[in-house]
Tab-separated table of C-alpha atoms in Angstrom:
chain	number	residue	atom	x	y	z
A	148	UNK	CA	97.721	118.267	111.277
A	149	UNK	CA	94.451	117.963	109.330
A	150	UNK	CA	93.704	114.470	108.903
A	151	UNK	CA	90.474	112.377	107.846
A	152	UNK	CA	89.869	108.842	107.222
A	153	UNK	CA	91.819	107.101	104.486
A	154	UNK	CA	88.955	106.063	101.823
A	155	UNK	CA	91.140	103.194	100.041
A	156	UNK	CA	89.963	100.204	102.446
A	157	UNK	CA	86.568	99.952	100.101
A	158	UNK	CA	87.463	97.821	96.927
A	159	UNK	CA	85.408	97.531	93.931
A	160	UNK	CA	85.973	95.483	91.163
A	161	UNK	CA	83.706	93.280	88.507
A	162	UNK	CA	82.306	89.928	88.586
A	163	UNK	CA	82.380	89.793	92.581
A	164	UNK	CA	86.066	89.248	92.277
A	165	UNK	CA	86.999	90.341	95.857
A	166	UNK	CA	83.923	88.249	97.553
A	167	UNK	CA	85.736	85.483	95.527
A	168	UNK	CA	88.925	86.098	96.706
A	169	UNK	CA	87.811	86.800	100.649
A	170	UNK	CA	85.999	83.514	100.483
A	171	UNK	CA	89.156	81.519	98.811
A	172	UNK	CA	91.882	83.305	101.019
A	173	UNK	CA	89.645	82.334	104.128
A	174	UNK	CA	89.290	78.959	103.230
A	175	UNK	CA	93.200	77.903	102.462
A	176	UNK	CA	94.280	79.992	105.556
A	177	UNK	CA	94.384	77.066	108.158
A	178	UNK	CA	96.335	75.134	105.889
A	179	UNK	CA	99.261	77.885	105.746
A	180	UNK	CA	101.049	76.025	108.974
A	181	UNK	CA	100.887	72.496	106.828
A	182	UNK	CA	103.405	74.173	104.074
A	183	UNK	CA	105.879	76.275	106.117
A	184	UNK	CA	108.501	76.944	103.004
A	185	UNK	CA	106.197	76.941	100.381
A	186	UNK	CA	105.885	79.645	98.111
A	187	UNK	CA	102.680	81.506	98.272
A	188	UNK	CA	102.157	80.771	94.604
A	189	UNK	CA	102.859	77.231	95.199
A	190	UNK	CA	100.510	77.072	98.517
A	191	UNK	CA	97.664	78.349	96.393
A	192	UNK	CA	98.147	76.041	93.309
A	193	UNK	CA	98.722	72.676	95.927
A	194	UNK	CA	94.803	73.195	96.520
A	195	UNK	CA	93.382	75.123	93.286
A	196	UNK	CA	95.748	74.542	90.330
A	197	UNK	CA	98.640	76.391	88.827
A	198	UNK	CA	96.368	79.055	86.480
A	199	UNK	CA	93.868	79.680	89.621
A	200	UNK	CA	96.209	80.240	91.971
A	201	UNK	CA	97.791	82.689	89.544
A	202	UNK	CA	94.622	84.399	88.989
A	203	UNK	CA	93.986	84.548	92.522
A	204	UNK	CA	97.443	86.339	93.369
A	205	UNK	CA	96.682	88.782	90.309
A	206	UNK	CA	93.468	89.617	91.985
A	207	UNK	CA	95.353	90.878	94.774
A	208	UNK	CA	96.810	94.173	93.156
A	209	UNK	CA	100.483	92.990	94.324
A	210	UNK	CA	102.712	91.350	91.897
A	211	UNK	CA	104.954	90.825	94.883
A	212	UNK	CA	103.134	88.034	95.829
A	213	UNK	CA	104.275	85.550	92.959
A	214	UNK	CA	107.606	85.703	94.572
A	215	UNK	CA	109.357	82.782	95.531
A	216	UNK	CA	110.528	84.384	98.073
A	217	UNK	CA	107.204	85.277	99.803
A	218	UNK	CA	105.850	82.449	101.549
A	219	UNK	CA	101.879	81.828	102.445
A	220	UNK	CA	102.742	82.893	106.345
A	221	UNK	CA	104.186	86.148	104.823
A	222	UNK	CA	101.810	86.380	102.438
A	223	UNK	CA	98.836	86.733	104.283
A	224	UNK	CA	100.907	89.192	106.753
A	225	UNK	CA	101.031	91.200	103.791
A	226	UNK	CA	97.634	91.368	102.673
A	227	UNK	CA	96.239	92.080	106.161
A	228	UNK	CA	98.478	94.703	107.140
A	229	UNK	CA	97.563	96.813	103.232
A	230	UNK	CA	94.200	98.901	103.418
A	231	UNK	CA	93.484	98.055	99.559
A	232	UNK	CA	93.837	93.714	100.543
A	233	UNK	CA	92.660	93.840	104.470
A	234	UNK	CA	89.162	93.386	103.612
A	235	UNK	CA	90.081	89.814	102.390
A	236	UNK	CA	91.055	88.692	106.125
A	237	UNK	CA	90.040	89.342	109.732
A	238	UNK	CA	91.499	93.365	110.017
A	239	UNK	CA	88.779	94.363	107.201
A	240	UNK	CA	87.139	96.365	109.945
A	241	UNK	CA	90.752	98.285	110.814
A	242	UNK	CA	90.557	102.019	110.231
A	243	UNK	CA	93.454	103.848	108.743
A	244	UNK	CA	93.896	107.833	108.850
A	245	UNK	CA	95.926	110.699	106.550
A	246	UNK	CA	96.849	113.964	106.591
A	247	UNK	CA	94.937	115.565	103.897
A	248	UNK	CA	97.087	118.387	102.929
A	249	UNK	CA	100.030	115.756	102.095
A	250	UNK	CA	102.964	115.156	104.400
A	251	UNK	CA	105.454	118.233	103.627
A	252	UNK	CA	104.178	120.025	106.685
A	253	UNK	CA	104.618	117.291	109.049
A	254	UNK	CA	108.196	117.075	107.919
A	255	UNK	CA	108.800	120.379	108.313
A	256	UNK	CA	107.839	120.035	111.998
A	257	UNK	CA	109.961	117.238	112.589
A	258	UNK	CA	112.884	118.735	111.009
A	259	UNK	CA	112.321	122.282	112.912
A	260	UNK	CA	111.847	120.060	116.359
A	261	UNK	CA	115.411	118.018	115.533
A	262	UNK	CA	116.773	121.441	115.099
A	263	UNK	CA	115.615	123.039	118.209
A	264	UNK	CA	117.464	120.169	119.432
A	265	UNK	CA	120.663	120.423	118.196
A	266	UNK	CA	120.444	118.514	114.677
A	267	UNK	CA	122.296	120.071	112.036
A	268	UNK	CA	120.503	119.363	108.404
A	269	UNK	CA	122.850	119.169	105.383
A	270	UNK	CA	120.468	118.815	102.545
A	271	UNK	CA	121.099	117.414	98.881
A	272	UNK	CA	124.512	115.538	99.742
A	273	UNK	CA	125.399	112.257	98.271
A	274	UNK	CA	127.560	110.352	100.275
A	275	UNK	CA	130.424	109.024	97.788
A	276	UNK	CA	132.750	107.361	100.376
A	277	UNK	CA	133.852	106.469	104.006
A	278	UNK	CA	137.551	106.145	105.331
A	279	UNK	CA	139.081	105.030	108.369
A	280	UNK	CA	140.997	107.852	109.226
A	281	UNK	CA	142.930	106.794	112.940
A	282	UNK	CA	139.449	107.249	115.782
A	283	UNK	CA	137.374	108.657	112.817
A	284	UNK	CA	135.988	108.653	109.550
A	285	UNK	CA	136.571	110.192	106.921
A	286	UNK	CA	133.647	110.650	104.836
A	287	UNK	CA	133.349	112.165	101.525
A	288	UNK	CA	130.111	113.924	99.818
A	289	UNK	CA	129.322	115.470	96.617
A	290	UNK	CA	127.245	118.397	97.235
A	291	UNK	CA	125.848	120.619	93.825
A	292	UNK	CA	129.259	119.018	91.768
A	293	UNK	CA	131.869	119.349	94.337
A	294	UNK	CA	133.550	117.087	96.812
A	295	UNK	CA	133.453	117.902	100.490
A	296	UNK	CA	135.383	116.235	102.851
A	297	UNK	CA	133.785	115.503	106.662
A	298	UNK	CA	135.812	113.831	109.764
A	299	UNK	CA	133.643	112.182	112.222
A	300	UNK	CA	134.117	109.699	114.892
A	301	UNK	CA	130.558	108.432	115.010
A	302	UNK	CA	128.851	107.171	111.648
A	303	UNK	CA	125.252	105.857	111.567
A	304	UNK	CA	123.892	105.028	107.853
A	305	UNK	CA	120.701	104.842	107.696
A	306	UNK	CA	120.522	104.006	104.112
A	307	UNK	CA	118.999	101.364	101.673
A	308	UNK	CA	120.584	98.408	101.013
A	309	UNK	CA	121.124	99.268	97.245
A	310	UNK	CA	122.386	102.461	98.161
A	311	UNK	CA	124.548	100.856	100.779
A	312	UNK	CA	125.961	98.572	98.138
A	313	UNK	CA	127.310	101.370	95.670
A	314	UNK	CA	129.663	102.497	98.785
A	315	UNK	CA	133.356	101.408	99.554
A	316	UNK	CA	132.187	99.339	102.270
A	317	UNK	CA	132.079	95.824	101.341
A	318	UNK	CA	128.623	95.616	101.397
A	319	UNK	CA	127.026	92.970	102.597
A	320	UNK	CA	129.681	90.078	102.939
A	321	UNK	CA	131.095	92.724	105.571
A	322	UNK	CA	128.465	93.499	107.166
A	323	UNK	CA	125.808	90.843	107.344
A	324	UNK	CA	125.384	87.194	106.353
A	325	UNK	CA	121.851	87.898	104.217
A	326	UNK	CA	121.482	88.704	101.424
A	327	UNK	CA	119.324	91.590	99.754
A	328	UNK	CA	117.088	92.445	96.890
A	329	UNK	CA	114.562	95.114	95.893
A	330	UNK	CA	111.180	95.519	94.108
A	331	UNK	CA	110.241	98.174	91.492
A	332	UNK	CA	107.710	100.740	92.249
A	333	UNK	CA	105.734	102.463	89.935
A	334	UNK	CA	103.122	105.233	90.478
A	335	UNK	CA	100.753	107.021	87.030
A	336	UNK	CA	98.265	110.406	88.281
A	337	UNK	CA	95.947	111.656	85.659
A	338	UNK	CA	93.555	114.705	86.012
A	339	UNK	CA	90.356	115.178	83.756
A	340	UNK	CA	88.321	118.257	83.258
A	341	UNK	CA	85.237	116.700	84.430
A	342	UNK	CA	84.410	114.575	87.567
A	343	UNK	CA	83.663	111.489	85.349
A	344	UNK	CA	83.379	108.478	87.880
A	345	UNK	CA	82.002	109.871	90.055
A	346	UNK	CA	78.404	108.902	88.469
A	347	UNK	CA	79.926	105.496	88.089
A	348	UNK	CA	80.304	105.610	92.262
A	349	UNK	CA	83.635	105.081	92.159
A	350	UNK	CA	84.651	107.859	93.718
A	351	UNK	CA	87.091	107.423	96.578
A	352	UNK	CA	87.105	104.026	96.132
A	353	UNK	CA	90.028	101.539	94.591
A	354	UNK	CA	89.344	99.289	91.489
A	355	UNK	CA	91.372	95.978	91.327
A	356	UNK	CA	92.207	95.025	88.029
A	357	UNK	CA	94.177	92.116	86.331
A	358	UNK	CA	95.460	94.201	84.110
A	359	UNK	CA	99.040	95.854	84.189
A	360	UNK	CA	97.233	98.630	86.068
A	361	UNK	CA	96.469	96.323	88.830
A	362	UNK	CA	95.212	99.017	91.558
A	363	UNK	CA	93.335	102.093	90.049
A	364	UNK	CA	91.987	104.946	93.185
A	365	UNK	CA	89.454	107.283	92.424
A	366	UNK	CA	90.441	110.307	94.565
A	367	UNK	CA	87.431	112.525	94.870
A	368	UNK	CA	86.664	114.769	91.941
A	369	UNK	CA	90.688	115.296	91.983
A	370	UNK	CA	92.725	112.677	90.510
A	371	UNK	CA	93.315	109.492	89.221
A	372	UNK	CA	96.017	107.431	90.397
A	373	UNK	CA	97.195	103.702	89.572
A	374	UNK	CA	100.027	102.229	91.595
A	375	UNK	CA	102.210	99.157	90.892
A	376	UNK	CA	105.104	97.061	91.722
A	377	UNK	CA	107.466	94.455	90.207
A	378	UNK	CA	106.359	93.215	86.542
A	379	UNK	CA	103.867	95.791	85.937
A	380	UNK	CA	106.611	98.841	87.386
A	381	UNK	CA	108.499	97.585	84.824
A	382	UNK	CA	105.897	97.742	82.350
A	383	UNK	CA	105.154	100.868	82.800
A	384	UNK	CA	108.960	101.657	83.321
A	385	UNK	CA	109.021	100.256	79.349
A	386	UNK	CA	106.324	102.066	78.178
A	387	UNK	CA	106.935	105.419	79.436
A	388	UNK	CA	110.646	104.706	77.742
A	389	UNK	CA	108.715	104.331	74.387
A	390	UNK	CA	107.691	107.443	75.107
A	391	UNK	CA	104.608	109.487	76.079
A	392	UNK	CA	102.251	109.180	73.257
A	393	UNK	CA	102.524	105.044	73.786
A	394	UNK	CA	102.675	105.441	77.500
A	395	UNK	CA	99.491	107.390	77.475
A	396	UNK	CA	97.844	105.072	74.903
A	397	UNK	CA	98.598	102.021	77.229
A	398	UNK	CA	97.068	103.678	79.868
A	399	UNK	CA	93.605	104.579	77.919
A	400	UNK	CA	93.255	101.536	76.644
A	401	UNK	CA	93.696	99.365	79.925
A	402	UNK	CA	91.583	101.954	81.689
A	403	UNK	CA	88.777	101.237	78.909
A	404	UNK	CA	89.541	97.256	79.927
A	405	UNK	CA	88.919	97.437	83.357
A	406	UNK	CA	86.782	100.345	83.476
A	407	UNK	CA	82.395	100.299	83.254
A	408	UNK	CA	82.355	102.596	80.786
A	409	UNK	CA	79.751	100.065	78.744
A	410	UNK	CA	81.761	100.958	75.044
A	411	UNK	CA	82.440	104.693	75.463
A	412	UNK	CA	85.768	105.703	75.170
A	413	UNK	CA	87.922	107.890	77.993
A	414	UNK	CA	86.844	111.171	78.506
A	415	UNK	CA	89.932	113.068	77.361
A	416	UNK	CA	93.167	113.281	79.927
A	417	UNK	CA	93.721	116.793	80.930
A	418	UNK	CA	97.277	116.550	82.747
A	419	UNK	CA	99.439	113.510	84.055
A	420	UNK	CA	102.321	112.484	85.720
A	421	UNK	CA	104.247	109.445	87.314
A	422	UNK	CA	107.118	107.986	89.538
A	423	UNK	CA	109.215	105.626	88.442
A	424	UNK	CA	111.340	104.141	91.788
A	425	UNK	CA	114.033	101.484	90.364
A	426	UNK	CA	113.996	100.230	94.553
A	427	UNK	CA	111.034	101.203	95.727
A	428	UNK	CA	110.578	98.039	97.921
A	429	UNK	CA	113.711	97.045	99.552
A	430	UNK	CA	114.095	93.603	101.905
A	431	UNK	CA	116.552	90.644	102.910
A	432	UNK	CA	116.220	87.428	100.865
A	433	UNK	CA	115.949	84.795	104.061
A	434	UNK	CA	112.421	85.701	105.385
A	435	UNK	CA	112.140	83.292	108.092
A	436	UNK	CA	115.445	84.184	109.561
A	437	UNK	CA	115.917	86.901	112.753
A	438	UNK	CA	117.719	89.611	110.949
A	439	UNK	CA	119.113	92.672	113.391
A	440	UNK	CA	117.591	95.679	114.034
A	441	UNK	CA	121.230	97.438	113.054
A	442	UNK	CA	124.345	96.301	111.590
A	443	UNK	CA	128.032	96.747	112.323
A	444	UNK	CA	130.918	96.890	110.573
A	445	UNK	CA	134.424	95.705	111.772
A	446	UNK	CA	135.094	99.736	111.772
A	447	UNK	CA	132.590	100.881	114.202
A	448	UNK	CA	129.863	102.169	111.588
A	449	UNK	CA	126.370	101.113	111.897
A	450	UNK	CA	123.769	100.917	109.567
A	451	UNK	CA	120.119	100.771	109.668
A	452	UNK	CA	117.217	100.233	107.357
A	453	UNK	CA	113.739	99.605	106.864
A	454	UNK	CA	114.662	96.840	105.147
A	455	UNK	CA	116.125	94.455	107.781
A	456	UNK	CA	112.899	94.965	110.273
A	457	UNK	CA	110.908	91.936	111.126
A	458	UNK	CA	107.399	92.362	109.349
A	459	UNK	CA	108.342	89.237	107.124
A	460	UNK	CA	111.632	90.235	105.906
A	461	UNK	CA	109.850	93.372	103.929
């Protein structure tokens, strides 16, 4: 497919905040094998204070990061392996690619290519239940308002563990014993009639910002988009709630905050839109522990997920 280099690996934002925080992440990284169950949070504020360390985590664009959960090893996994916070570490030089006419053809491909194989597709079912029914299953769907019934003796889930939790199945003290939780995502796209950073040379390029906007990408002469997780998701979650005159005024003004715009206002949005994803992150809560590729229940079914592979528990 047509594909070019993603542009999002150059950050800019103001008063050399990401030399800052390259230089400070550099300099605490030998320590991270001294404080093995440490919070990241708390790692950082052992050697610059509670408020820096804060700061410092805020200058990353992921909210995720405060987490108890996420220790300094996992932390730093993190921020290597993300275009927008690999500059901070040794990958800064790593090169990552897209395909620039979005993804829909590429999944068209893969589904066509499944069906030359034999794959059947049963699109826009919602998977309500699953009996043991003798061998089989018994699994029921709702499909456009209606139950269907479907027998199988075979059943692979590969669900989320949320999603896995709403079923009959006794999820996860049946299944597993870790335990799950999942991170909010939220993503805001706003289109101007003119091309107006472009003459700020921001164009494809990422601002970081400490405020609730966090990580702001220029895209060409196209788009603006600003992407978030965990407390500022839910921010925006709340202000788009409030509806879209206050939603749309939070975003001007924190644009205006974080933007060099030296006192003029926004040039006037033409069009928006945005994603709200309640679990948009999904992971097990033990991090350092070997969770399985797959798991089983006492019936025969297995599940799978992106959420119990082994990039620190994420």
């Amino acid at each position: 497919l047509p594909h070019a280099v993603y542009p999002f690996t150059e950050v800019v934002s103001q008063e050399r905040e990401q030399q800052e925080l390259k230089d400070t992440l550099l300099s605490l990284q030998p320590m991270v094998k001294e404080h093995p169950e440490e919070s990241f949070l708390d790692f950082v504020s052992h050697y610059l204070g509670a408020a820096e360390a804060l700061r410092i985590l805020k200058a990353t664009g992921y909210d995720a990061l405060q987490l108890p959960i996420v220790t300094a090893a996992m932390a730093y996994d993190i921020i290597k392996k993300h275009p927008e916070t690999q500059n901070c570490t040794e990958n800064a030089g790593n090169e990552w690619r897209y395909a620039t006419d979005g993804y829909g053809q590429l999944l068209v491909q893969l589904q066509r290519q499944a069906q030359a194989d034999g794959v059947e597709f049963r699109l826009e079912h919602r998977l309500l239940s699953v009996e043991k029914s003798g061998a089989d299953h018994l699994l029921a769907f709702s499909h456009h308002g209606e139950v269907q019934m479907q027998r199988a003796r075979h059943v692979i889930l590969a669900v989320p563990p949320t999603a896995m939790a709403g079923l009959n199945l006794d999820f996860p003290s049946a299944w597993s014993p870790f335990q799950y939780d999942s991170l909010p995502l939220f993503k805001g796209f706003l289109t101007f009639e003119k091309s107006w950073f472009e003459c700020m040379g921001l164009t494809d390029k990422m601002l970081m910002s400490s405020n609730p906007l966090r990580k702001i990408y220029f895209k060409s002469d196209k788009y603006l988009l600003f992407y978030t997780d965990s407390q500022s998701a839910l921010y925006w979650r709340d202000s788009v709630e409030q509806g879209e005159e206050i939603y749309l005024e939070r975003v001007r003004r924190h644009l205006e905050e974080a933007l060099p715009l030296n006192g003029k206002p926004l040039p006037p949005i033409q069009s928006h839109f945005y994603k709200h994803w309640p679990h948009g992150v999904e992971f097990y809560l033990e991090p350092e522990a070997k969770h399985p590729a797959a798991l089983v229940h006492p019936s025969g079914i297995i599940a799978c997920s992106d959420a119990y592979t082994s990039h620190c528990g994420w």
